[in-house]
Amino acid sequence: MNPLLAAAESSGASTLVTIVVVLALVLFFTVMTVARFYKRCPSDRILVIYGKVKDGKSAHCIHGGGVFVIPLIQDYAYIGLTPMTISIPLQNALSFQNIRINVPSTFTVGVSTDPGVMMNAAERLLGLSARDIEDMAKEIIFGQLRLTVASLTIEQINQDRESFLVEIRKNVEPELNKIGLNLINVNITDITDESNYIESIGKKAAAEAINKAKIDVAEAEKNGAIGEAENNRDQAVSVRENSAEAEKGKKTAEAGQRVYVAQREAEAVDGENASKAQIAESNSKLAVRTAEAMRVAEVANREAEAAIQKAQYDVEFQRLSAAEVAKKEIDRKQIQIAAEAEADRVRTVAKGEADGILLKYQAEAEGQRTLLAGKAAGYKALVESAGGDAKAAATLLMIEKLEEIVARQTEAISKLRIDKVTVWDSGNPEKGSSTANFVSSLVKTLPPIHDVAKMAGVELPEYLGHVAGDKPAATPPPAG
């Protein structure tokens, strides 16, 4: 064979093998990639596909089976279906009769597989822990259970548990469905109340059962006595019938054998008399027994009626007692609630008044601080403008206040009503009118301006005048 031809055939076979291997590898990796994006859903979980899903929904939920998850535009997560047992220790819930009761219960809930409710779970529970879901469900159950208790009486709650559970399911389940949960089971352990109203109901039921049993016993004894009297009566009638039949047979025999027994008639008459005596004695005993049976039956009947009346009295007394206890308990609770509300109101008002007074004093103190700071800054600026001479600054302040001082003096004299002033005249006409002298003296008693300035330690300028008797201050020579 030509070596070149052999080499070509060998090269072509090698290339074909390479192509087959590459295709096999591509197919393998394609299958593995597709398999990696195919997600299966276990029976105890819900598979939630989110991202861009069909029909423009927020998520696509499946329970069981599998589905392809498109990479980049979709993602997935699981929600567990394991039931949760939630303990609800409901305390002091108000019933329809405004009586507070305790309803400890246990609720079993889980994520629903219903399509609509399952979508609610995907929207509201995805990513939450089991503890967070349990807390959310507990809040919903607490509220709806209180609402259910408030719509029923204690008798309906305590005696008809089946109807109570139906009402709970009717109120709780729709609210749980809103977050994607389903109510699986409800178990009410025991129902109690602070006022012992439920215990009173139980005592009443027990008393009614006991009284019913007593009535049944009395009724049975009465029926027994009546049956015994009827039996005695039937027995007496049977005795009479047998005696009459025997008498009839006897007389028939005597008629057939009258000739034969003529000589023994006297003995027959004696025997007949003896038999009648026995019959009369039996009849008297029967009458006595019948009367005794009737007496016993009447006594039993009267005792049964008395027991019935006593039972009715006991039941009515217990009912009234329970109603009175419940009413007093309700009144006590209302008084307690009103007192607590009034105490809260008084505390709130007192706190508000105290806060208002504190704010007022704080505002006044802040105003005083601001005023004093302003005055201090003004005085400092005044002293600085006077070249640092504090006395000169004080003189300037006194000059500023002179107008106000003169105005106050004038106001004091102007408000003096001379026509209302009574002056005792000394009788010396040379000294002038007493009223005029009084006014003159009053004016003199007002402190002159220079005296006021001296009291403040300030020397007023000469151009404001001087007090009589004082020498005017020497005028300093002009400068220069």
PDB file of C-alpha atoms in Angstrom, residues 114-407:
ATOM      1  CA  ASP A 114     -54.181  26.352  48.246  1.00  0.00           C
ATOM      2  CA  PRO A 115     -53.080  28.295  45.116  1.00  0.00           C
ATOM      3  CA  GLY A 116     -54.422  31.687  46.201  1.00  0.00           C
ATOM      4  CA  VAL A 117     -53.280  31.389  49.834  1.00  0.00           C
ATOM      5  CA  MET A 118     -49.943  29.935  48.684  1.00  0.00           C
ATOM      6  CA  MET A 119     -49.344  33.119  46.666  1.00  0.00           C
ATOM      7  CA  ASN A 120     -49.990  35.177  49.830  1.00  0.00           C
ATOM      8  CA  ALA A 121     -47.332  33.101  51.598  1.00  0.00           C
ATOM      9  CA  ALA A 122     -44.854  33.788  48.778  1.00  0.00           C
ATOM     10  CA  GLU A 123     -45.508  37.527  49.008  1.00  0.00           C
ATOM     11  CA  ARG A 124     -45.499  37.862  52.803  1.00  0.00           C
ATOM     12  CA  LEU A 125     -43.520  34.971  54.344  1.00  0.00           C
ATOM     13  CA  LEU A 126     -40.673  34.330  51.897  1.00  0.00           C
ATOM     14  CA  GLY A 127     -37.350  34.789  53.666  1.00  0.00           C
ATOM     15  CA  LEU A 128     -38.825  34.941  57.200  1.00  0.00           C
ATOM     16  CA  SER A 129     -37.675  32.555  59.902  1.00  0.00           C
ATOM     17  CA  ALA A 130     -40.060  30.130  61.576  1.00  0.00           C
ATOM     18  CA  ARG A 131     -39.942  32.266  64.753  1.00  0.00           C
ATOM     19  CA  ASP A 132     -40.937  35.412  62.843  1.00  0.00           C
ATOM     20  CA  ILE A 133     -43.835  33.582  61.168  1.00  0.00           C
ATOM     21  CA  GLU A 134     -44.966  32.214  64.535  1.00  0.00           C
ATOM     22  CA  ASP A 135     -44.904  35.683  66.147  1.00  0.00           C
ATOM     23  CA  MET A 136     -46.951  37.134  63.281  1.00  0.00           C
ATOM     24  CA  ALA A 137     -49.534  34.341  63.523  1.00  0.00           C
ATOM     25  CA  LYS A 138     -49.706  34.708  67.319  1.00  0.00           C
ATOM     26  CA  GLU A 139     -50.621  38.402  67.084  1.00  0.00           C
ATOM     27  CA  ILE A 140     -53.406  37.636  64.591  1.00  0.00           C
ATOM     28  CA  ILE A 141     -54.780  34.761  66.699  1.00  0.00           C
ATOM     29  CA  PHE A 142     -54.737  36.826  69.924  1.00  0.00           C
ATOM     30  CA  GLY A 143     -56.802  39.602  68.350  1.00  0.00           C
ATOM     31  CA  GLN A 144     -59.350  37.353  66.647  1.00  0.00           C
ATOM     32  CA  LEU A 145     -59.738  35.120  69.723  1.00  0.00           C
ATOM     33  CA  ARG A 146     -60.584  38.157  71.874  1.00  0.00           C
ATOM     34  CA  LEU A 147     -63.102  39.237  69.243  1.00  0.00           C
ATOM     35  CA  THR A 148     -64.713  35.775  69.253  1.00  0.00           C
ATOM     36  CA  VAL A 149     -64.936  35.651  73.072  1.00  0.00           C
ATOM     37  CA  ALA A 150     -66.517  39.137  73.150  1.00  0.00           C
ATOM     38  CA  SER A 151     -69.336  37.962  70.844  1.00  0.00           C
ATOM     39  CA  LEU A 152     -70.396  34.953  72.968  1.00  0.00           C
ATOM     40  CA  THR A 153     -71.815  34.386  76.449  1.00  0.00           C
ATOM     41  CA  ILE A 154     -70.003  32.254  78.994  1.00  0.00           C
ATOM     42  CA  GLU A 155     -72.684  29.552  78.651  1.00  0.00           C
ATOM     43  CA  GLN A 156     -72.092  29.373  74.894  1.00  0.00           C
ATOM     44  CA  ILE A 157     -68.318  29.198  75.377  1.00  0.00           C
ATOM     45  CA  ASN A 158     -68.310  26.668  78.210  1.00  0.00           C
ATOM     46  CA  GLN A 159     -71.203  24.342  77.318  1.00  0.00           C
ATOM     47  CA  ASP A 160     -71.128  24.262  73.514  1.00  0.00           C
ATOM     48  CA  ARG A 161     -67.416  23.827  72.776  1.00  0.00           C
ATOM     49  CA  GLU A 162     -68.073  22.659  69.227  1.00  0.00           C
ATOM     50  CA  SER A 163     -69.890  25.885  68.301  1.00  0.00           C
ATOM     51  CA  PHE A 164     -67.174  27.894  70.063  1.00  0.00           C
ATOM     52  CA  LEU A 165     -64.477  26.213  67.967  1.00  0.00           C
ATOM     53  CA  VAL A 166     -66.504  26.837  64.803  1.00  0.00           C
ATOM     54  CA  GLU A 167     -66.714  30.564  65.663  1.00  0.00           C
ATOM     55  CA  ILE A 168     -62.957  30.675  66.351  1.00  0.00           C
ATOM     56  CA  ARG A 169     -62.173  29.031  63.030  1.00  0.00           C
ATOM     57  CA  LYS A 170     -64.583  31.374  61.217  1.00  0.00           C
ATOM     58  CA  ASN A 171     -62.834  34.464  62.647  1.00  0.00           C
ATOM     59  CA  VAL A 172     -59.202  33.312  62.742  1.00  0.00           C
ATOM     60  CA  GLU A 173     -58.761  31.346  59.501  1.00  0.00           C
ATOM     61  CA  PRO A 174     -59.568  34.184  57.015  1.00  0.00           C
ATOM     62  CA  GLU A 175     -57.032  36.450  58.755  1.00  0.00           C
ATOM     63  CA  LEU A 176     -54.357  33.745  58.658  1.00  0.00           C
ATOM     64  CA  ASN A 177     -55.087  33.127  54.967  1.00  0.00           C
ATOM     65  CA  LYS A 178     -54.181  36.749  54.254  1.00  0.00           C
ATOM     66  CA  ILE A 179     -50.552  36.020  55.150  1.00  0.00           C
ATOM     67  CA  GLY A 180     -50.521  32.549  53.572  1.00  0.00           C
ATOM     68  CA  LEU A 181     -51.221  30.383  56.641  1.00  0.00           C
ATOM     69  CA  ASN A 182     -53.899  27.747  57.191  1.00  0.00           C
ATOM     70  CA  LEU A 183     -55.547  26.869  60.525  1.00  0.00           C
ATOM     71  CA  ILE A 184     -55.061  23.117  61.080  1.00  0.00           C
ATOM     72  CA  ASN A 185     -56.329  22.534  64.626  1.00  0.00           C
ATOM     73  CA  VAL A 186     -57.597  24.374  67.711  1.00  0.00           C
ATOM     74  CA  ASN A 187     -57.460  22.913  71.227  1.00  0.00           C
ATOM     75  CA  ILE A 188     -59.063  24.725  74.193  1.00  0.00           C
ATOM     76  CA  THR A 189     -57.530  23.339  77.394  1.00  0.00           C
ATOM     77  CA  ASP A 190     -59.554  24.881  80.227  1.00  0.00           C
ATOM     78  CA  ILE A 191     -61.742  27.951  80.679  1.00  0.00           C
ATOM     79  CA  THR A 192     -61.746  29.839  84.008  1.00  0.00           C
ATOM     80  CA  ASP A 193     -62.876  33.208  85.323  1.00  0.00           C
ATOM     81  CA  GLU A 194     -62.020  35.385  88.308  1.00  0.00           C
ATOM     82  CA  SER A 195     -65.611  35.650  89.602  1.00  0.00           C
ATOM     83  CA  ASN A 196     -66.127  31.826  89.685  1.00  0.00           C
ATOM     84  CA  TYR A 197     -69.136  32.193  87.403  1.00  0.00           C
ATOM     85  CA  ILE A 198     -68.260  29.001  85.489  1.00  0.00           C
ATOM     86  CA  GLU A 199     -67.863  27.076  88.750  1.00  0.00           C
ATOM     87  CA  SER A 200     -71.312  28.260  89.825  1.00  0.00           C
ATOM     88  CA  ILE A 201     -72.734  26.968  86.541  1.00  0.00           C
ATOM     89  CA  GLY A 202     -71.153  23.565  87.228  1.00  0.00           C
ATOM     90  CA  LYS A 203     -72.552  23.439  90.751  1.00  0.00           C
ATOM     91  CA  LYS A 204     -75.961  24.334  89.382  1.00  0.00           C
ATOM     92  CA  ALA A 205     -75.795  21.497  86.829  1.00  0.00           C
ATOM     93  CA  ALA A 206     -74.702  19.027  89.535  1.00  0.00           C
ATOM     94  CA  ALA A 207     -77.545  20.119  91.812  1.00  0.00           C
ATOM     95  CA  GLU A 208     -80.027  19.713  88.973  1.00  0.00           C
ATOM     96  CA  ALA A 209     -78.719  16.182  88.262  1.00  0.00           C
ATOM     97  CA  ILE A 210     -78.976  15.191  91.919  1.00  0.00           C
ATOM     98  CA  ASN A 211     -82.489  16.575  92.191  1.00  0.00           C
ATOM     99  CA  LYS A 212     -83.483  14.780  88.977  1.00  0.00           C
ATOM    100  CA  ALA A 213     -82.192  11.498  90.400  1.00  0.00           C
ATOM    101  CA  LYS A 214     -84.159  12.029  93.609  1.00  0.00           C
ATOM    102  CA  ILE A 215     -87.285  12.735  91.599  1.00  0.00           C
ATOM    103  CA  ASP A 216     -86.742   9.560  89.537  1.00  0.00           C
ATOM    104  CA  VAL A 217     -86.336   7.476  92.713  1.00  0.00           C
ATOM    105  CA  ALA A 218     -89.510   8.924  94.217  1.00  0.00           C
ATOM    106  CA  GLU A 219     -91.336   8.290  90.947  1.00  0.00           C
ATOM    107  CA  ALA A 220     -90.142   4.656  90.894  1.00  0.00           C
ATOM    108  CA  GLU A 221     -91.195   4.121  94.507  1.00  0.00           C
ATOM    109  CA  LYS A 222     -94.599   5.613  93.734  1.00  0.00           C
ATOM    110  CA  ASN A 223     -95.026   3.337  90.714  1.00  0.00           C
ATOM    111  CA  GLY A 224     -93.988   0.328  92.828  1.00  0.00           C
ATOM    112  CA  ALA A 225     -96.559   1.129  95.479  1.00  0.00           C
ATOM    113  CA  ILE A 226     -99.254   1.562  92.849  1.00  0.00           C
ATOM    114  CA  GLY A 227     -98.282  -1.767  91.217  1.00  0.00           C
ATOM    115  CA  GLU A 228     -98.378  -3.549  94.545  1.00  0.00           C
ATOM    116  CA  ALA A 229    -101.857  -2.133  95.292  1.00  0.00           C
ATOM    117  CA  GLU A 230    -103.096  -3.232  91.865  1.00  0.00           C
ATOM    118  CA  ASN A 231    -101.661  -6.731  92.408  1.00  0.00           C
ATOM    119  CA  ASN A 232    -103.407  -7.021  95.770  1.00  0.00           C
ATOM    120  CA  ARG A 233    -106.632  -5.874  94.190  1.00  0.00           C
ATOM    121  CA  ASP A 234    -106.394  -8.503  91.430  1.00  0.00           C
ATOM    122  CA  GLN A 235    -105.645 -11.161  93.989  1.00  0.00           C
ATOM    123  CA  ALA A 236    -108.726 -10.226  96.005  1.00  0.00           C
ATOM    124  CA  VAL A 237    -110.901 -10.363  92.900  1.00  0.00           C
ATOM    125  CA  SER A 238    -109.476 -13.806  92.017  1.00  0.00           C
ATOM    126  CA  VAL A 239    -110.220 -15.083  95.517  1.00  0.00           C
ATOM    127  CA  ARG A 240    -113.792 -13.847  95.293  1.00  0.00           C
ATOM    128  CA  GLU A 241    -114.290 -15.477  91.901  1.00  0.00           C
ATOM    129  CA  ASN A 242    -112.859 -18.817  93.100  1.00  0.00           C
ATOM    130  CA  SER A 243    -114.998 -18.713  96.215  1.00  0.00           C
ATOM    131  CA  ALA A 244    -118.127 -17.999  94.179  1.00  0.00           C
ATOM    132  CA  GLU A 245    -117.260 -20.846  91.785  1.00  0.00           C
ATOM    133  CA  ALA A 246    -116.737 -23.227  94.651  1.00  0.00           C
ATOM    134  CA  GLU A 247    -120.015 -22.169  96.197  1.00  0.00           C
ATOM    135  CA  LYS A 248    -121.790 -22.762  92.903  1.00  0.00           C
ATOM    136  CA  GLY A 249    -120.338 -26.276  92.539  1.00  0.00           C
ATOM    137  CA  LYS A 250    -121.178 -27.057  96.076  1.00  0.00           C
ATOM    138  CA  LYS A 251    -124.810 -26.076  95.664  1.00  0.00           C
ATOM    139  CA  THR A 252    -125.046 -28.086  92.441  1.00  0.00           C
ATOM    140  CA  ALA A 253    -123.735 -31.152  94.215  1.00  0.00           C
ATOM    141  CA  GLU A 254    -126.142 -30.649  97.070  1.00  0.00           C
ATOM    142  CA  ALA A 255    -129.065 -30.441  94.610  1.00  0.00           C
ATOM    143  CA  GLY A 256    -128.067 -33.739  92.970  1.00  0.00           C
ATOM    144  CA  GLN A 257    -127.502 -35.508  96.172  1.00  0.00           C
ATOM    145  CA  ARG A 258    -130.053 -33.789  98.406  1.00  0.00           C
ATOM    146  CA  VAL A 259    -131.817 -37.046  99.285  1.00  0.00           C
ATOM    147  CA  TYR A 260    -128.539 -38.740 100.139  1.00  0.00           C
ATOM    148  CA  VAL A 261    -127.152 -35.933 102.229  1.00  0.00           C
ATOM    149  CA  ALA A 262    -130.339 -34.835 103.974  1.00  0.00           C
ATOM    150  CA  GLN A 263    -129.177 -36.318 107.196  1.00  0.00           C
ATOM    151  CA  ARG A 264    -125.909 -34.437 106.918  1.00  0.00           C
ATOM    152  CA  GLU A 265    -127.433 -31.024 106.046  1.00  0.00           C
ATOM    153  CA  ALA A 266    -126.703 -29.646 109.433  1.00  0.00           C
ATOM    154  CA  GLU A 267    -122.991 -30.416 109.001  1.00  0.00           C
ATOM    155  CA  ALA A 268    -123.054 -28.859 105.554  1.00  0.00           C
ATOM    156  CA  VAL A 269    -124.664 -25.733 106.911  1.00  0.00           C
ATOM    157  CA  ASP A 270    -122.018 -25.558 109.588  1.00  0.00           C
ATOM    158  CA  GLY A 271    -119.289 -25.969 106.983  1.00  0.00           C
ATOM    159  CA  GLU A 272    -120.866 -23.314 104.797  1.00  0.00           C
ATOM    160  CA  ASN A 273    -120.978 -20.875 107.649  1.00  0.00           C
ATOM    161  CA  ALA A 274    -117.377 -21.578 108.483  1.00  0.00           C
ATOM    162  CA  SER A 275    -116.399 -20.991 104.854  1.00  0.00           C
ATOM    163  CA  LYS A 276    -118.264 -17.684 104.759  1.00  0.00           C
ATOM    164  CA  ALA A 277    -116.530 -16.625 107.910  1.00  0.00           C
ATOM    165  CA  GLN A 278    -113.143 -17.385 106.358  1.00  0.00           C
ATOM    166  CA  ILE A 279    -114.146 -15.481 103.202  1.00  0.00           C
ATOM    167  CA  ALA A 280    -115.219 -12.447 105.228  1.00  0.00           C
ATOM    168  CA  GLU A 281    -111.974 -12.548 107.204  1.00  0.00           C
ATOM    169  CA  SER A 282    -109.957 -12.749 103.969  1.00  0.00           C
ATOM    170  CA  ASN A 283    -111.931  -9.852 102.511  1.00  0.00           C
ATOM    171  CA  SER A 284    -111.301  -7.703 105.583  1.00  0.00           C
ATOM    172  CA  LYS A 285    -107.572  -8.444 105.448  1.00  0.00           C
ATOM    173  CA  LEU A 286    -107.534  -7.610 101.743  1.00  0.00           C
ATOM    174  CA  ALA A 287    -109.309  -4.301 102.399  1.00  0.00           C
ATOM    175  CA  VAL A 288    -106.772  -3.439 105.099  1.00  0.00           C
ATOM    176  CA  ARG A 289    -103.847  -4.231 102.761  1.00  0.00           C
ATOM    177  CA  THR A 290    -105.411  -2.246  99.931  1.00  0.00           C
ATOM    178  CA  ALA A 291    -105.899   0.783 102.179  1.00  0.00           C
ATOM    179  CA  GLU A 292    -102.287   0.493 103.418  1.00  0.00           C
ATOM    180  CA  ALA A 293    -100.987   0.303  99.861  1.00  0.00           C
ATOM    181  CA  MET A 294    -102.997   3.368  98.883  1.00  0.00           C
ATOM    182  CA  ARG A 295    -101.655   5.241 101.917  1.00  0.00           C
ATOM    183  CA  VAL A 296     -98.069   4.340 101.069  1.00  0.00           C
ATOM    184  CA  ALA A 297     -98.604   5.399  97.459  1.00  0.00           C
ATOM    185  CA  GLU A 298    -100.095   8.728  98.566  1.00  0.00           C
ATOM    186  CA  VAL A 299     -97.202   9.349 100.980  1.00  0.00           C
ATOM    187  CA  ALA A 300     -94.695   8.578  98.219  1.00  0.00           C
ATOM    188  CA  ASN A 301     -96.550  10.901  95.866  1.00  0.00           C
ATOM    189  CA  ARG A 302     -96.514  13.729  98.410  1.00  0.00           C
ATOM    190  CA  GLU A 303     -92.818  13.172  99.152  1.00  0.00           C
ATOM    191  CA  ALA A 304     -92.038  13.227  95.434  1.00  0.00           C
ATOM    192  CA  GLU A 305     -93.928  16.497  95.000  1.00  0.00           C
ATOM    193  CA  ALA A 306     -92.095  17.980  97.999  1.00  0.00           C
ATOM    194  CA  ALA A 307     -88.739  16.853  96.555  1.00  0.00           C
ATOM    195  CA  ILE A 308     -89.611  18.417  93.200  1.00  0.00           C
ATOM    196  CA  GLN A 309     -90.566  21.725  94.837  1.00  0.00           C
ATOM    197  CA  LYS A 310     -87.371  21.697  96.932  1.00  0.00           C
ATOM    198  CA  ALA A 311     -85.272  20.997  93.862  1.00  0.00           C
ATOM    199  CA  GLN A 312     -86.950  23.846  91.979  1.00  0.00           C
ATOM    200  CA  TYR A 313     -86.359  26.145  94.959  1.00  0.00           C
ATOM    201  CA  ASP A 314     -82.653  25.162  95.161  1.00  0.00           C
ATOM    202  CA  VAL A 315     -82.161  25.714  91.405  1.00  0.00           C
ATOM    203  CA  GLU A 316     -83.867  29.114  91.502  1.00  0.00           C
ATOM    204  CA  PHE A 317     -81.888  30.133  94.605  1.00  0.00           C
ATOM    205  CA  GLN A 318     -78.582  29.164  92.943  1.00  0.00           C
ATOM    206  CA  ARG A 319     -79.551  31.001  89.764  1.00  0.00           C
ATOM    207  CA  LEU A 320     -80.383  34.177  91.690  1.00  0.00           C
ATOM    208  CA  SER A 321     -77.193  33.841  93.759  1.00  0.00           C
ATOM    209  CA  ALA A 322     -75.048  33.437  90.636  1.00  0.00           C
ATOM    210  CA  ALA A 323     -76.740  36.422  88.976  1.00  0.00           C
ATOM    211  CA  GLU A 324     -76.220  38.560  92.106  1.00  0.00           C
ATOM    212  CA  VAL A 325     -72.549  37.538  92.341  1.00  0.00           C
ATOM    213  CA  ALA A 326     -72.018  38.342  88.661  1.00  0.00           C
ATOM    214  CA  LYS A 327     -73.774  41.724  89.030  1.00  0.00           C
ATOM    215  CA  LYS A 328     -71.691  42.674  92.082  1.00  0.00           C
ATOM    216  CA  GLU A 329     -68.514  41.610  90.314  1.00  0.00           C
ATOM    217  CA  ILE A 330     -69.414  43.711  87.283  1.00  0.00           C
ATOM    218  CA  ASP A 331     -70.196  46.719  89.540  1.00  0.00           C
ATOM    219  CA  ARG A 332     -66.867  46.270  91.354  1.00  0.00           C
ATOM    220  CA  LYS A 333     -64.948  46.093  88.069  1.00  0.00           C
ATOM    221  CA  GLN A 334     -66.711  49.183  86.732  1.00  0.00           C
ATOM    222  CA  ILE A 335     -65.913  51.140  89.920  1.00  0.00           C
ATOM    223  CA  GLN A 336     -62.281  49.975  89.769  1.00  0.00           C
ATOM    224  CA  ILE A 337     -61.939  50.951  86.098  1.00  0.00           C
ATOM    225  CA  ALA A 338     -63.553  54.369  86.738  1.00  0.00           C
ATOM    226  CA  ALA A 339     -61.238  54.986  89.717  1.00  0.00           C
ATOM    227  CA  GLU A 340     -58.153  54.064  87.721  1.00  0.00           C
ATOM    228  CA  ALA A 341     -59.269  56.320  84.854  1.00  0.00           C
ATOM    229  CA  GLU A 342     -59.873  59.252  87.260  1.00  0.00           C
ATOM    230  CA  ALA A 343     -56.464  58.695  88.884  1.00  0.00           C
ATOM    231  CA  ASP A 344     -54.799  58.707  85.465  1.00  0.00           C
ATOM    232  CA  ARG A 345     -56.653  61.903  84.525  1.00  0.00           C
ATOM    233  CA  VAL A 346     -55.625  63.651  87.793  1.00  0.00           C
ATOM    234  CA  ARG A 347     -52.003  62.572  87.316  1.00  0.00           C
ATOM    235  CA  THR A 348     -52.022  63.793  83.712  1.00  0.00           C
ATOM    236  CA  VAL A 349     -53.572  67.171  84.646  1.00  0.00           C
ATOM    237  CA  ALA A 350     -51.152  67.648  87.556  1.00  0.00           C
ATOM    238  CA  LYS A 351     -48.180  66.787  85.368  1.00  0.00           C
ATOM    239  CA  GLY A 352     -49.399  69.208  82.684  1.00  0.00           C
ATOM    240  CA  GLU A 353     -49.846  72.023  85.236  1.00  0.00           C
ATOM    241  CA  ALA A 354     -46.415  71.350  86.753  1.00  0.00           C
ATOM    242  CA  ASP A 355     -44.813  71.360  83.309  1.00  0.00           C
ATOM    243  CA  GLY A 356     -46.605  74.642  82.475  1.00  0.00           C
ATOM    244  CA  ILE A 357     -45.416  76.302  85.697  1.00  0.00           C
ATOM    245  CA  LEU A 358     -41.871  75.063  85.123  1.00  0.00           C
ATOM    246  CA  LEU A 359     -41.861  76.395  81.555  1.00  0.00           C
ATOM    247  CA  LYS A 360     -43.245  79.744  82.774  1.00  0.00           C
ATOM    248  CA  TYR A 361     -40.516  80.122  85.422  1.00  0.00           C
ATOM    249  CA  GLN A 362     -37.852  79.040  82.948  1.00  0.00           C
ATOM    250  CA  ALA A 363     -39.110  81.649  80.433  1.00  0.00           C
ATOM    251  CA  GLU A 364     -39.176  84.366  83.137  1.00  0.00           C
ATOM    252  CA  ALA A 365     -35.655  83.441  84.265  1.00  0.00           C
ATOM    253  CA  GLU A 366     -34.438  83.472  80.660  1.00  0.00           C
ATOM    254  CA  GLY A 367     -36.072  86.909  80.173  1.00  0.00           C
ATOM    255  CA  GLN A 368     -34.400  88.281  83.325  1.00  0.00           C
ATOM    256  CA  ARG A 369     -31.024  86.895  82.217  1.00  0.00           C
ATOM    257  CA  THR A 370     -31.448  88.485  78.796  1.00  0.00           C
ATOM    258  CA  LEU A 371     -32.545  91.835  80.339  1.00  0.00           C
ATOM    259  CA  LEU A 372     -29.660  91.907  82.835  1.00  0.00           C
ATOM    260  CA  ALA A 373     -27.199  90.925  80.103  1.00  0.00           C
ATOM    261  CA  GLY A 374     -28.531  93.760  77.931  1.00  0.00           C
ATOM    262  CA  LYS A 375     -28.274  96.258  80.792  1.00  0.00           C
ATOM    263  CA  ALA A 376     -24.750  95.108  81.633  1.00  0.00           C
ATOM    264  CA  ALA A 377     -23.700  95.506  78.001  1.00  0.00           C
ATOM    265  CA  GLY A 378     -25.317  98.978  77.906  1.00  0.00           C
ATOM    266  CA  TYR A 379     -23.648 100.079  81.129  1.00  0.00           C
ATOM    267  CA  LYS A 380     -20.329  98.775  79.873  1.00  0.00           C
ATOM    268  CA  ALA A 381     -20.735 100.697  76.602  1.00  0.00           C
ATOM    269  CA  LEU A 382     -21.775 103.832  78.571  1.00  0.00           C
ATOM    270  CA  VAL A 383     -18.671 103.663  80.780  1.00  0.00           C
ATOM    271  CA  GLU A 384     -16.490 103.109  77.741  1.00  0.00           C
ATOM    272  CA  SER A 385     -18.093 106.143  76.004  1.00  0.00           C
ATOM    273  CA  ALA A 386     -17.312 108.212  79.118  1.00  0.00           C
ATOM    274  CA  GLY A 387     -13.664 107.343  78.705  1.00  0.00           C
ATOM    275  CA  GLY A 388     -13.752 104.705  81.428  1.00  0.00           C
ATOM    276  CA  ASP A 389     -14.985 107.237  84.056  1.00  0.00           C
ATOM    277  CA  ALA A 390     -17.670 105.356  86.008  1.00  0.00           C
ATOM    278  CA  LYS A 391     -18.706 108.519  87.890  1.00  0.00           C
ATOM    279  CA  ALA A 392     -19.271 110.417  84.667  1.00  0.00           C
ATOM    280  CA  ALA A 393     -21.309 107.515  83.366  1.00  0.00           C
ATOM    281  CA  ALA A 394     -23.447 107.567  86.537  1.00  0.00           C
ATOM    282  CA  THR A 395     -23.958 111.341  86.061  1.00  0.00           C
ATOM    283  CA  LEU A 396     -25.212 110.735  82.554  1.00  0.00           C
ATOM    284  CA  LEU A 397     -27.666 108.072  83.826  1.00  0.00           C
ATOM    285  CA  MET A 398     -28.932 110.443  86.543  1.00  0.00           C
ATOM    286  CA  ILE A 399     -29.433 113.242  83.988  1.00  0.00           C
ATOM    287  CA  GLU A 400     -31.436 110.808  81.865  1.00  0.00           C
ATOM    288  CA  LYS A 401     -33.709 110.002  84.840  1.00  0.00           C
ATOM    289  CA  LEU A 402     -34.244 113.668  85.955  1.00  0.00           C
ATOM    290  CA  GLU A 403     -37.220 114.121  83.660  1.00  0.00           C
ATOM    291  CA  GLU A 404     -38.903 111.038  85.133  1.00  0.00           C
ATOM    292  CA  ILE A 405     -38.174 112.207  88.734  1.00  0.00           C
ATOM    293  CA  VAL A 406     -39.622 115.691  88.076  1.00  0.00           C
ATOM    294  CA  ALA A 407     -42.646 114.087  86.412  1.00  0.00           C
TER     295      ALA A 407
END
